[in-house]
Coordinates of C-alpha atoms in Angstrom, one line a residue:
Chain A
M20 CA 104.7 55.3 109.1
T21 CA 103.2 55.3 105.6
A22 CA 101.4 58.4 106.6
T23 CA 104.3 60.7 105.9
P24 CA 103.2 63.0 103.1
T25 CA 106.0 62.5 100.6
L26 CA 104.1 64.4 97.9
S27 CA 105.3 67.5 96.4
R28 CA 103.0 70.4 95.6
P29 CA 101.9 70.4 92.0
Q30 CA 102.2 74.1 92.0
S31 CA 103.9 75.1 88.8
V32 CA 104.9 78.5 90.2
A33 CA 108.5 78.5 89.0
G34 CA 109.4 81.4 91.2
E35 CA 112.2 82.5 89.0
P36 CA 112.1 85.7 87.1
P37 CA 111.2 85.1 83.4
V38 CA 114.1 86.9 82.0
T39 CA 117.5 86.7 83.8
R40 CA 118.1 90.0 85.5
R41 CA 120.7 91.7 83.5
R42 CA 122.5 94.8 84.6
R43 CA 121.1 97.3 82.2
P44 CA 120.7 100.6 84.0
G45 CA 119.2 102.4 81.1
S46 CA 116.2 104.5 80.1
T47 CA 113.9 101.4 80.3
T48 CA 114.6 100.9 84.0
I49 CA 114.0 104.5 84.7
L50 CA 110.8 104.6 82.8
V51 CA 109.5 101.4 84.3
T52 CA 110.4 102.4 87.8
G53 CA 108.9 105.8 87.2
L54 CA 105.6 104.2 86.2
L55 CA 105.7 102.0 89.2
V56 CA 106.3 104.9 91.5
V57 CA 103.4 106.8 90.1
A58 CA 101.1 103.8 90.7
A59 CA 102.5 103.4 94.2
L60 CA 101.6 107.0 94.9
Y61 CA 98.1 106.4 93.8
F62 CA 97.7 103.4 96.1
L63 CA 99.4 105.1 99.1
V64 CA 98.1 108.6 99.0
P65 CA 94.7 108.1 100.7
V66 CA 96.5 106.3 103.6
Y67 CA 99.1 109.1 103.8
W68 CA 96.2 111.6 104.0
V69 CA 94.6 109.8 106.9
V70 CA 97.9 109.6 108.7
V71 CA 98.2 113.4 108.4
A72 CA 94.6 114.1 109.2
A73 CA 94.7 112.0 112.4
T74 CA 97.4 114.4 113.7
K75 CA 95.2 117.5 113.4
T76 CA 92.6 119.3 115.5
S77 CA 89.1 119.6 114.0
G78 CA 89.9 123.2 113.1
D79 CA 93.1 122.5 111.4
L80 CA 91.5 119.6 109.5
F81 CA 89.5 122.1 107.4
A82 CA 91.9 125.1 107.6
T83 CA 95.2 123.5 106.6
N84 CA 96.5 121.7 103.5
G85 CA 95.5 118.0 103.7
F86 CA 98.9 116.7 102.7
L87 CA 100.9 118.8 105.1
F88 CA 101.3 118.4 108.8
A89 CA 99.8 121.2 110.9
P90 CA 102.0 122.9 113.6
N91 CA 99.6 121.6 116.2
F92 CA 100.3 117.9 116.5
V93 CA 97.5 116.2 118.4
L94 CA 97.8 112.6 117.2
W95 CA 97.9 111.0 120.6
D96 CA 95.0 113.0 121.9
N97 CA 92.9 112.0 118.9
L98 CA 93.8 108.4 119.3
A99 CA 93.0 108.5 123.0
N100 CA 89.6 110.0 122.2
V101 CA 89.0 107.2 119.6
L102 CA 89.8 104.6 122.2
S103 CA 87.9 106.1 125.1
Y104 CA 84.8 107.4 123.3
G105 CA 81.5 105.7 124.3
D106 CA 83.2 103.5 127.0
G107 CA 85.7 102.2 124.5
V108 CA 83.2 101.1 121.9
F109 CA 85.9 101.3 119.2
V110 CA 87.9 98.6 120.9
R111 CA 84.8 96.5 121.2
W112 CA 84.2 96.8 117.4
F113 CA 87.7 95.9 116.7
L114 CA 87.5 92.8 118.9
N115 CA 84.1 91.9 117.3
S116 CA 85.8 92.0 113.9
I117 CA 88.6 89.8 115.1
L118 CA 86.0 87.4 116.5
Y119 CA 83.9 87.2 113.3
A120 CA 86.9 87.0 111.0
G121 CA 89.1 84.8 113.1
V122 CA 86.6 82.2 114.2
G123 CA 84.7 82.4 111.0
A124 CA 87.8 81.9 108.8
L125 CA 89.2 79.1 110.9
A126 CA 86.0 77.0 111.0
A127 CA 85.2 77.8 107.3
T128 CA 88.6 76.5 106.3
Y129 CA 88.2 73.3 108.2
F130 CA 84.7 72.6 106.9
A131 CA 85.8 73.5 103.3
A132 CA 88.8 71.2 103.6
A133 CA 86.7 68.3 104.9
G134 CA 84.1 68.8 102.2
G135 CA 86.6 69.3 99.3
Y136 CA 88.6 66.3 100.4
A137 CA 85.5 64.1 100.6
L138 CA 84.4 65.2 97.1
A139 CA 87.8 64.6 95.6
K140 CA 88.7 61.3 97.2
Y141 CA 85.4 59.3 97.5
N142 CA 83.1 58.1 94.7
F143 CA 79.6 58.2 96.0
R144 CA 76.2 59.0 94.7
G145 CA 75.4 62.7 94.6
N146 CA 79.1 63.6 94.4
S147 CA 78.8 65.7 91.2
L148 CA 75.4 67.0 92.2
I149 CA 76.9 68.5 95.4
F150 CA 79.9 69.9 93.6
G151 CA 77.6 71.5 91.0
L152 CA 75.5 73.1 93.7
V153 CA 78.6 74.4 95.5
L154 CA 80.0 75.8 92.3
G155 CA 76.7 77.6 91.7
G156 CA 77.1 79.0 95.2
V157 CA 80.4 80.6 94.3
L158 CA 78.6 82.7 91.7
V159 CA 75.7 83.7 93.9
P160 CA 76.3 87.2 95.2
G161 CA 76.6 87.2 98.9
T162 CA 74.3 90.2 99.2
A163 CA 71.5 88.2 97.4
T164 CA 71.3 85.8 100.3
A165 CA 71.6 88.4 103.1
L166 CA 68.0 89.7 102.9
P167 CA 66.2 86.4 103.0
L168 CA 68.7 85.2 105.6
F169 CA 67.8 88.1 107.8
L170 CA 64.1 87.3 107.6
F171 CA 64.8 83.7 108.4
F172 CA 67.1 84.5 111.3
S173 CA 64.5 87.0 112.6
Q174 CA 62.0 84.1 112.8
L175 CA 64.5 81.9 114.6
G176 CA 65.2 84.8 116.9
I177 CA 68.9 84.9 116.2
A178 CA 69.0 88.1 114.2
N179 CA 70.9 90.8 116.0
T180 CA 73.2 88.3 117.7
Y181 CA 76.8 87.2 117.2
W182 CA 75.5 84.1 115.5
S183 CA 73.7 86.0 112.8
V184 CA 77.0 87.2 111.4
L185 CA 79.1 84.2 112.4
L186 CA 76.9 81.4 110.9
P187 CA 77.0 82.7 107.3
S188 CA 80.8 83.3 107.7
L189 CA 81.4 79.6 108.3
V190 CA 80.7 78.7 104.8
S191 CA 83.1 79.2 101.9
P192 CA 81.9 77.6 98.6
F193 CA 85.0 79.0 96.9
G194 CA 87.1 77.4 99.6
L195 CA 85.5 74.0 99.1
F196 CA 86.1 74.3 95.3
L197 CA 89.7 75.2 95.8
C198 CA 90.3 72.3 98.3
R199 CA 88.6 69.8 96.0
V200 CA 90.8 70.8 93.1
Y201 CA 93.9 70.8 95.2
A202 CA 93.1 67.5 96.9
Q203 CA 92.5 65.9 93.5
A204 CA 95.9 67.0 92.4
T205 CA 98.0 66.3 95.5
V206 CA 96.5 63.6 97.7
D207 CA 97.8 60.3 96.4
P208 CA 95.2 57.5 96.5
A209 CA 98.1 55.0 97.3
L210 CA 98.8 57.0 100.4
L211 CA 95.2 56.7 101.6
E212 CA 95.2 53.0 100.7
A213 CA 98.3 52.5 102.7
A214 CA 96.8 54.3 105.7
R215 CA 93.7 52.1 105.4
I216 CA 95.7 48.9 105.4
D217 CA 97.4 50.2 108.5
G218 CA 93.9 50.2 110.0
A219 CA 93.4 53.9 110.3
G220 CA 89.8 55.1 110.2
E221 CA 88.6 57.3 107.4
L222 CA 88.3 60.3 109.6
R223 CA 91.7 59.8 111.1
I224 CA 93.2 59.5 107.6
F225 CA 91.6 62.8 106.7
H226 CA 93.0 64.5 109.8
S227 CA 96.5 63.0 109.7
V228 CA 97.1 62.7 106.0
G229 CA 94.6 64.8 104.1
L230 CA 94.9 68.0 106.1
R231 CA 98.7 67.9 106.1
V232 CA 98.9 67.5 102.3
L233 CA 96.2 70.2 101.8
T234 CA 98.0 72.8 104.0
P235 CA 99.1 75.2 101.2
A236 CA 95.5 75.3 99.9
L237 CA 94.2 75.8 103.5
V238 CA 96.4 78.9 104.0
T239 CA 94.9 80.4 100.9
V240 CA 91.3 79.6 101.8
F241 CA 91.9 80.9 105.4
L242 CA 93.3 84.2 104.2
F243 CA 90.7 84.6 101.5
Q244 CA 87.9 84.0 104.0
L245 CA 89.6 86.1 106.7
V246 CA 89.7 89.2 104.5
G247 CA 86.3 88.5 103.1
I248 CA 84.7 88.5 106.6
W249 CA 86.8 91.4 107.8
N250 CA 85.7 93.5 104.8
N251 CA 82.1 92.4 104.9
Y252 CA 79.7 95.2 105.4
F253 CA 76.3 94.3 104.0
L254 CA 75.6 91.2 106.1
P255 CA 76.4 92.8 109.5
L256 CA 74.6 96.0 108.4
V257 CA 71.5 94.0 107.7
M258 CA 71.7 91.7 110.7
L259 CA 72.7 93.9 113.5
S260 CA 71.1 96.8 115.2
D261 CA 72.9 96.6 118.6
S262 CA 76.0 98.8 118.2
N263 CA 77.8 96.5 120.8
L264 CA 77.8 93.7 118.2
F265 CA 79.0 95.9 115.3
P266 CA 82.2 94.9 113.5
I267 CA 84.6 97.8 112.7
T268 CA 83.2 98.5 109.3
V269 CA 79.6 99.2 110.4
G270 CA 80.8 101.0 113.5
L271 CA 83.1 103.5 111.7
N272 CA 80.4 104.3 109.1
N273 CA 78.0 104.9 112.0
W274 CA 80.5 107.5 113.3
L275 CA 81.0 109.1 109.9
S276 CA 77.2 109.5 109.4
Q277 CA 77.1 111.7 112.5
A278 CA 80.0 113.9 111.3
D279 CA 77.9 116.3 109.3
R280 CA 76.0 117.2 112.5
L281 CA 78.8 116.9 115.0
P282 CA 82.2 117.8 113.5
E283 CA 84.1 116.1 116.3
F284 CA 83.1 112.8 114.6
Y285 CA 85.5 113.7 111.8
Q286 CA 88.3 113.4 114.2
L287 CA 87.0 110.2 115.7
T288 CA 86.5 108.7 112.2
T289 CA 89.9 109.7 110.8
G290 CA 91.6 108.3 114.0
G291 CA 89.5 105.2 113.9
V292 CA 90.2 104.6 110.2
L293 CA 93.9 105.1 110.9
L294 CA 93.8 102.6 113.8
S295 CA 92.0 100.0 111.7
V296 CA 94.0 100.5 108.5
I297 CA 97.5 100.2 110.0
P298 CA 97.2 96.6 111.3
L299 CA 95.5 95.6 108.0
A300 CA 98.1 97.2 105.9
I301 CA 100.9 95.4 107.8
A302 CA 99.0 92.2 107.6
M303 CA 98.6 92.5 103.8
I304 CA 102.2 93.3 103.3
V305 CA 103.2 90.3 105.4
L306 CA 100.6 87.9 104.0
Q307 CA 100.9 88.7 100.3
R308 CA 103.8 86.2 99.9
F309 CA 101.4 83.4 101.0
W310 CA 98.8 84.7 98.7
R311 CA 100.3 84.3 95.3
G312 CA 100.1 80.5 94.7
G313 CA 96.7 79.3 95.7
L314 CA 94.1 81.5 94.2
T315 CA 94.6 80.6 90.6
E316 CA 95.2 77.0 91.4
G317 CA 91.6 76.2 90.9
A318 CA 91.1 78.4 87.8
V319 CA 94.1 77.3 85.9
K320 CA 94.0 73.6 86.2
Chain B
M1379 CA 97.0 40.3 106.9
S1380 CA 99.9 37.9 107.3
A1381 CA 98.5 36.8 110.6
T1382 CA 95.3 35.6 108.9
A1383 CA 97.2 33.9 106.2
D1384 CA 98.1 31.0 108.6
T1385 CA 94.6 30.4 109.6
A1386 CA 93.6 30.5 106.0
Q1387 CA 94.9 27.0 105.4
A1388 CA 93.1 25.6 108.4
H1389 CA 89.7 27.1 107.8
P1390 CA 89.5 28.5 104.3
S1391 CA 85.8 28.9 104.4
A1392 CA 85.9 30.7 107.7
L1393 CA 88.4 33.1 106.4
Q1394 CA 86.4 33.8 103.3
R1395 CA 83.5 34.6 105.4
E1396 CA 85.5 36.8 107.7
G1397 CA 87.1 38.5 104.7
H1398 CA 83.8 39.2 103.1
G1399 CA 82.5 40.6 106.3
R1400 CA 85.4 42.9 106.7
A1401 CA 85.3 44.1 103.1
R1402 CA 81.6 44.9 103.5
Q1403 CA 82.2 46.7 106.7
Q1404 CA 85.1 48.6 105.1
R1405 CA 82.8 49.5 102.2
R1406 CA 80.2 50.7 104.5
V1407 CA 82.7 52.9 106.3
V1408 CA 84.0 54.2 103.0
T1409 CA 80.5 55.1 101.9
R1410 CA 79.6 56.8 105.2
A1411 CA 82.9 58.7 105.6
P1412 CA 82.4 61.3 102.8
W1413 CA 79.0 62.2 104.2
I1414 CA 80.5 62.7 107.7
L1415 CA 83.2 64.9 106.3
L1416 CA 80.7 66.8 104.2
A1417 CA 78.0 67.1 106.8
P1418 CA 79.1 70.4 108.5
F1419 CA 79.7 72.2 105.3
L1420 CA 76.5 70.9 103.7
A1421 CA 74.4 71.8 106.8
L1422 CA 75.7 75.3 106.8
F1423 CA 75.6 75.6 103.0
A1424 CA 71.9 74.6 103.1
L1425 CA 71.2 77.0 105.9
T1426 CA 72.9 80.0 104.5
F1427 CA 72.8 79.5 100.7
I1428 CA 70.2 77.0 99.5
F1429 CA 67.5 77.8 102.0
P1430 CA 67.7 81.6 101.7
I1431 CA 67.7 81.3 97.9
I1432 CA 64.6 79.1 98.0
A1433 CA 63.0 81.5 100.5
A1434 CA 63.8 84.5 98.4
V1435 CA 62.4 82.9 95.2
G1436 CA 59.3 81.8 97.2
S1437 CA 58.8 85.2 98.8
S1438 CA 59.3 87.0 95.4
F1439 CA 56.2 85.1 94.2
T1440 CA 54.2 85.9 97.3
K1441 CA 51.9 88.8 98.0
V1442 CA 50.9 89.9 101.5
T1443 CA 47.5 91.5 101.8
R1444 CA 46.3 93.1 105.0
S1445 CA 42.6 93.2 105.5
G1446 CA 40.9 95.9 107.5
L1447 CA 41.7 99.6 107.5
F1448 CA 45.0 99.2 109.4
G1449 CA 45.6 95.6 108.7
E1450 CA 44.1 94.8 112.1
T1451 CA 41.9 91.9 111.0
G1452 CA 44.6 89.8 109.7
V1453 CA 47.4 89.3 107.2
H1454 CA 47.1 86.9 104.3
S1455 CA 49.7 85.8 102.0
G1456 CA 49.0 84.3 98.6
F1457 CA 50.5 83.5 95.3
A1458 CA 51.4 86.7 93.4
G1459 CA 52.6 85.3 90.1
F1460 CA 55.0 87.7 88.6
E1461 CA 53.4 90.7 90.2
N1462 CA 56.5 91.5 92.4
Y1463 CA 58.8 91.2 89.4
A1464 CA 56.5 93.5 87.4
R1465 CA 56.7 96.0 90.2
A1466 CA 60.4 95.7 90.5
L1467 CA 61.0 96.1 86.8
G1468 CA 58.3 98.8 86.5
D1469 CA 60.2 100.9 89.0
G1470 CA 62.1 103.4 86.9
S1471 CA 64.7 104.0 89.7
F1472 CA 65.5 100.3 90.0
L1473 CA 65.9 100.0 86.2
A1474 CA 68.1 103.1 86.2
S1475 CA 70.3 101.6 88.9
I1476 CA 70.8 98.5 86.8
G1477 CA 71.7 100.6 83.8
R1478 CA 74.1 102.6 86.0
V1479 CA 76.0 99.6 87.2
L1480 CA 76.2 98.1 83.7
L1481 CA 77.7 101.4 82.5
F1482 CA 80.0 101.3 85.5
G1483 CA 81.0 97.7 84.7
V1484 CA 81.6 98.4 81.0
V1485 CA 84.1 101.1 81.9
Q1486 CA 85.6 100.2 85.3
V1487 CA 86.2 96.4 84.8
P1488 CA 88.2 96.8 81.5
V1489 CA 90.2 99.7 83.0
M1490 CA 91.0 97.8 86.2
I1491 CA 91.9 94.6 84.3
A1492 CA 94.1 96.5 81.9
L1493 CA 95.8 98.4 84.8
C1494 CA 96.4 95.2 86.9
T1495 CA 97.8 93.5 83.8
V1496 CA 100.2 96.3 83.0
L1497 CA 101.3 96.5 86.6
A1498 CA 101.9 92.8 86.7
L1499 CA 103.8 92.8 83.4
L1500 CA 106.0 95.7 84.6
L1501 CA 106.6 94.1 88.0
E1502 CA 107.6 90.8 86.4
S1503 CA 109.8 92.5 83.8
A1504 CA 113.5 92.5 84.2
S1505 CA 113.6 96.3 84.3
A1506 CA 111.6 96.6 87.5
K1507 CA 113.3 97.8 90.6
W1508 CA 112.1 96.8 94.1
P1509 CA 109.3 94.6 92.9
G1510 CA 108.6 93.3 96.4
F1511 CA 107.9 96.8 97.7
F1512 CA 105.7 97.8 94.8
R1513 CA 103.7 94.5 94.9
A1514 CA 103.0 95.0 98.6
A1515 CA 102.1 98.6 98.1
Y1516 CA 99.6 97.8 95.4
F1517 CA 98.1 94.9 97.3
M1518 CA 97.6 96.8 100.5
P1519 CA 94.3 98.4 99.6
Y1520 CA 92.7 95.0 99.3
G1521 CA 92.9 94.7 103.1
V1522 CA 91.1 97.9 103.6
P1523 CA 87.3 97.2 103.8
G1524 CA 85.2 98.8 101.1
V1525 CA 83.5 101.0 103.7
I1526 CA 86.7 102.3 105.1
A1527 CA 88.2 102.8 101.6
T1528 CA 85.1 104.9 100.8
I1529 CA 85.5 106.9 104.0
L1530 CA 89.1 107.5 103.1
W1531 CA 88.4 108.6 99.5
S1532 CA 85.4 110.6 100.6
F1533 CA 87.8 112.8 102.6
L1534 CA 89.6 113.4 99.3
Y1535 CA 86.4 114.2 97.5
V1536 CA 84.7 116.5 100.0
P1537 CA 85.3 120.2 99.2
G1538 CA 86.9 122.0 102.1
L1539 CA 88.5 118.8 103.4
S1540 CA 90.2 117.6 100.2
P1541 CA 93.7 118.7 99.3
L1542 CA 92.9 117.6 95.7
V1543 CA 90.0 120.0 95.3
D1544 CA 92.1 122.7 96.9
A1545 CA 94.9 122.1 94.5
A1546 CA 92.6 122.2 91.5
T1547 CA 91.0 125.4 92.8
S1548 CA 94.3 127.1 93.2
V1549 CA 95.1 126.5 89.5
G1550 CA 91.7 127.8 88.5
L1551 CA 89.9 124.5 87.9
T1552 CA 86.6 123.7 89.5
V1553 CA 86.3 120.0 90.2
N1554 CA 83.4 118.4 91.8
F1555 CA 84.0 114.7 92.6
L1556 CA 80.5 114.3 94.1
G1557 CA 78.3 115.9 91.4
P1558 CA 75.6 113.9 89.6
D1559 CA 77.7 113.2 86.6
T1560 CA 81.0 112.5 88.3
V1561 CA 80.1 110.6 91.5
L1562 CA 79.8 107.3 89.6
W1563 CA 83.4 107.6 88.4
S1564 CA 84.5 108.6 91.9
I1565 CA 83.0 105.3 93.0
A1566 CA 84.7 103.5 90.1
N1567 CA 88.0 105.0 91.4
I1568 CA 87.4 103.6 94.9
V1569 CA 86.7 100.1 93.5
T1570 CA 89.7 100.3 91.2
W1571 CA 91.9 101.4 94.1
S1572 CA 90.6 98.5 96.2
Y1573 CA 90.9 95.6 93.8
T1574 CA 93.6 96.3 91.3
G1575 CA 96.4 95.0 93.5
Y1576 CA 94.5 91.8 94.3
N1577 CA 93.8 91.1 90.7
M1578 CA 97.4 91.9 89.9
L1579 CA 98.6 89.2 92.3
I1580 CA 96.4 86.6 90.5
V1581 CA 97.9 87.7 87.2
I1582 CA 101.4 87.6 88.6
A1583 CA 100.9 84.0 89.9
Q1584 CA 100.0 83.0 86.4
L1585 CA 102.9 84.9 84.9
K1586 CA 105.2 83.0 87.2
S1587 CA 103.9 79.7 86.0
I1588 CA 105.1 80.3 82.4
P1589 CA 108.1 78.0 81.9
G1590 CA 111.4 79.8 81.5
E1591 CA 112.2 77.9 78.3
I1592 CA 109.5 79.8 76.4
Y1593 CA 111.2 83.1 77.2
E1594 CA 114.6 81.6 76.3
A1595 CA 113.2 80.6 72.9
A1596 CA 111.6 84.0 72.3
R1597 CA 114.9 85.7 73.2
V1598 CA 116.8 83.4 70.8
D1599 CA 114.3 84.5 68.1
G1600 CA 115.1 88.1 68.9
A1601 CA 111.8 89.1 70.4
G1602 CA 111.8 92.3 72.4
P1603 CA 109.9 92.9 75.7
F1604 CA 106.8 94.2 74.0
R1605 CA 106.6 91.3 71.6
V1606 CA 107.1 88.9 74.5
A1607 CA 104.3 90.5 76.4
W1608 CA 102.0 90.6 73.5
T1609 CA 102.5 87.2 71.9
I1610 CA 103.6 85.1 74.9
Q1611 CA 102.6 86.5 78.2
L1612 CA 99.1 87.9 77.4
P1613 CA 97.8 84.7 75.7
L1614 CA 99.2 82.5 78.5
I1615 CA 97.6 84.6 81.3
R1616 CA 94.2 84.4 79.7
P1617 CA 92.7 82.1 82.4
A1618 CA 93.7 84.5 85.1
L1619 CA 92.2 87.4 83.2
V1620 CA 89.0 85.5 82.6
L1621 CA 88.8 84.6 86.3
T1622 CA 89.4 88.2 87.5
T1623 CA 86.9 89.5 85.0
V1624 CA 84.1 87.2 86.1
F1625 CA 84.7 88.1 89.8
S1626 CA 84.8 91.7 88.9
I1627 CA 81.4 91.4 87.0
I1628 CA 79.8 89.8 90.0
G1629 CA 81.3 92.4 92.3
T1630 CA 80.1 95.2 90.1
L1631 CA 76.5 94.0 90.3
Q1632 CA 76.8 93.8 94.1
L1633 CA 78.0 97.4 94.5
F1634 CA 76.6 98.6 97.8
A1635 CA 79.0 99.8 100.5
E1636 CA 80.6 102.5 98.3
A1637 CA 77.3 104.1 97.3
Q1638 CA 75.7 103.7 100.7
V1639 CA 78.6 105.4 102.5
L1640 CA 78.9 108.2 99.9
Q1641 CA 75.3 109.0 100.4
T1642 CA 76.2 111.0 103.5
V1643 CA 78.4 113.4 101.6
A1644 CA 77.0 113.2 98.0
P1645 CA 73.4 114.2 97.6
A1646 CA 73.6 112.9 94.0
V1647 CA 73.7 109.4 95.4
D1648 CA 70.1 108.5 96.1
S1649 CA 68.7 105.6 98.1
Q1650 CA 68.3 103.6 94.8
Y1651 CA 71.7 104.3 93.3
T1652 CA 72.7 100.7 92.8
P1653 CA 70.5 97.6 92.5
N1654 CA 71.6 96.3 95.9
L1655 CA 71.0 99.6 97.6
S1656 CA 67.6 99.7 95.9
A1657 CA 66.8 96.2 97.3
Y1658 CA 68.1 97.3 100.7
T1659 CA 65.9 100.4 100.7
T1660 CA 62.8 98.5 99.5
A1661 CA 63.3 96.0 102.3
F1662 CA 64.2 98.2 105.2
A1663 CA 62.8 101.7 104.4
Y1664 CA 59.6 100.6 102.6
N1665 CA 59.3 97.2 104.4
D1666 CA 58.3 95.6 101.2
Y1667 CA 60.1 92.3 101.5
N1668 CA 58.4 90.6 98.6
V1669 CA 59.5 93.2 96.1
A1670 CA 62.9 93.3 97.7
A1671 CA 63.1 89.6 97.3
A1672 CA 62.2 89.9 93.6
Q1673 CA 65.0 92.5 93.2
A1674 CA 67.5 90.3 95.0
V1675 CA 66.6 87.4 92.6
L1676 CA 66.9 89.7 89.6
I1677 CA 70.4 90.8 90.7
A1678 CA 71.5 87.2 91.3
L1679 CA 70.1 86.2 87.9
A1680 CA 71.8 89.1 86.2
A1681 CA 75.2 88.2 87.8
F1682 CA 74.7 84.6 86.7
I1683 CA 73.7 85.4 83.1
L1684 CA 76.5 87.9 82.7
S1685 CA 79.3 85.6 84.1
F1686 CA 78.0 82.7 82.0
T1687 CA 77.8 84.8 78.8
F1688 CA 81.3 86.0 79.4
L1689 CA 82.7 82.5 80.1
R1690 CA 80.9 81.1 77.1
F1691 CA 82.2 84.0 74.9
T1692 CA 85.8 83.5 76.0
N1693 CA 85.6 79.7 75.7
R1694 CA 84.4 79.9 72.2
K1695 CA 87.0 82.4 71.2
S1696 CA 89.8 80.2 72.6
S1697 CA 88.7 77.0 70.9

């Protein structure tokens, strides 16, 4: 009953354009739009190239202009090759990436939310020490920990397993930082007190009240971690030697590195890059609306 | 609570005791709860951050000596002092790689921050058409992993494959994106391509948080769009610019994937091209984990010092 989150988000994103949009179809609009189009070309050209390249035969790839389609259109053959090569190892890499990024981001978000909420809403000894440590963790380059982690995991015997990539993906110091800042600003102490008087346990209060109020921050942390794990290359490269465990980044580079000896790998790589970029591009275009609030939340306040 | 109020009159002392007990129990629960909530994060944080950092520091001060001709009689490890650090810093290629990424950062980070700021200001200006489409197009590369972005661009760099090189040749220019002098800037281009849109979204979020009244006031005062951008928007988006710059500095020192992937097509990129690539090579090609650990610690320290210096510098300037 009292557990209904009646709080509004403190987000100051006004959402309205700073200057009221006036109809002024003049040279300014043309100039600004022209600049924006040039920038868009820069960001889209490599993707356009790979779309074109994936439709060509190995011979045409080198013989014809890279920005023009060749008469011989073999996109479906190329993609079929990508999917079937090596008993469908590409599909396996893709699923591995989904596993690492999906499971990792989901669990990391939950852990960061619980930790950030605890640091924001309870006074206890060591609170600021822990926060300081985690804040330091935000600034530690991920690659600095990868080498020692590999040595440690080797001793434990879990290097070159799914766990070796998944375990480090479960931690997001930045996520905890963001959740703490957000929880401090949004979770009303009176609400928690009310839930306590109703006899709810502390963990139940977190799950029923805390998580619900934190949702906007959780979306941001989840997306941030999802992209971070999906794009990670150094950690899986260091940890994994079994190509069946590779995520898509390590797998595709493995193909490219064979291309100078075996040119057919150019076709596999371009097709593979296309197949992996398309879903990501769509995801980014859909997700960018969720993105805009959260990230600066921590930095600005 | 109201139920116990009736009994309070009958047995005041009993209630008092009961109340005390409950309060104590409550307090105990409250002191235990944060630790339960924190436990999974802290356990994983200790396992994947604190422990490896301690291990790396420890290993950077350790030396491993093998006795016997082929190390067959045993392996001993002992305290090495700063020997590994001296070896890491005495390695000309490692030092050169640090110099290289510093040069890279000094050029690439300001260019990228300027570009993302200009794009954000243009997109948020009243004159921009289809801002939603452009925002999405600019942000898209962020979802492309660094490795795949590098593979994409390497196709546009490799002579014979690249339509850009072909086009330049047809107008009589010889361009070599992968030469010893140019490949660093080809990498800078890949990094700029990947992260400009992402930084732009951070700046846009901050621009949107500027209250509309400020713009109204500026317009009443007769300020044009350039003046508004210079005297209102830029000062107010400072925190976002500081944040993106710090993250970019850390990212620059970590450069790895772009250089490692370009190695296959650019002979100018050697196995110690960036500090991280150097540490990777030391560890996995030379199997010298102790020196690699010293290199990793040095990279982390450099990232720390640079971000703190930058933050300190910007804080002093603003206050």
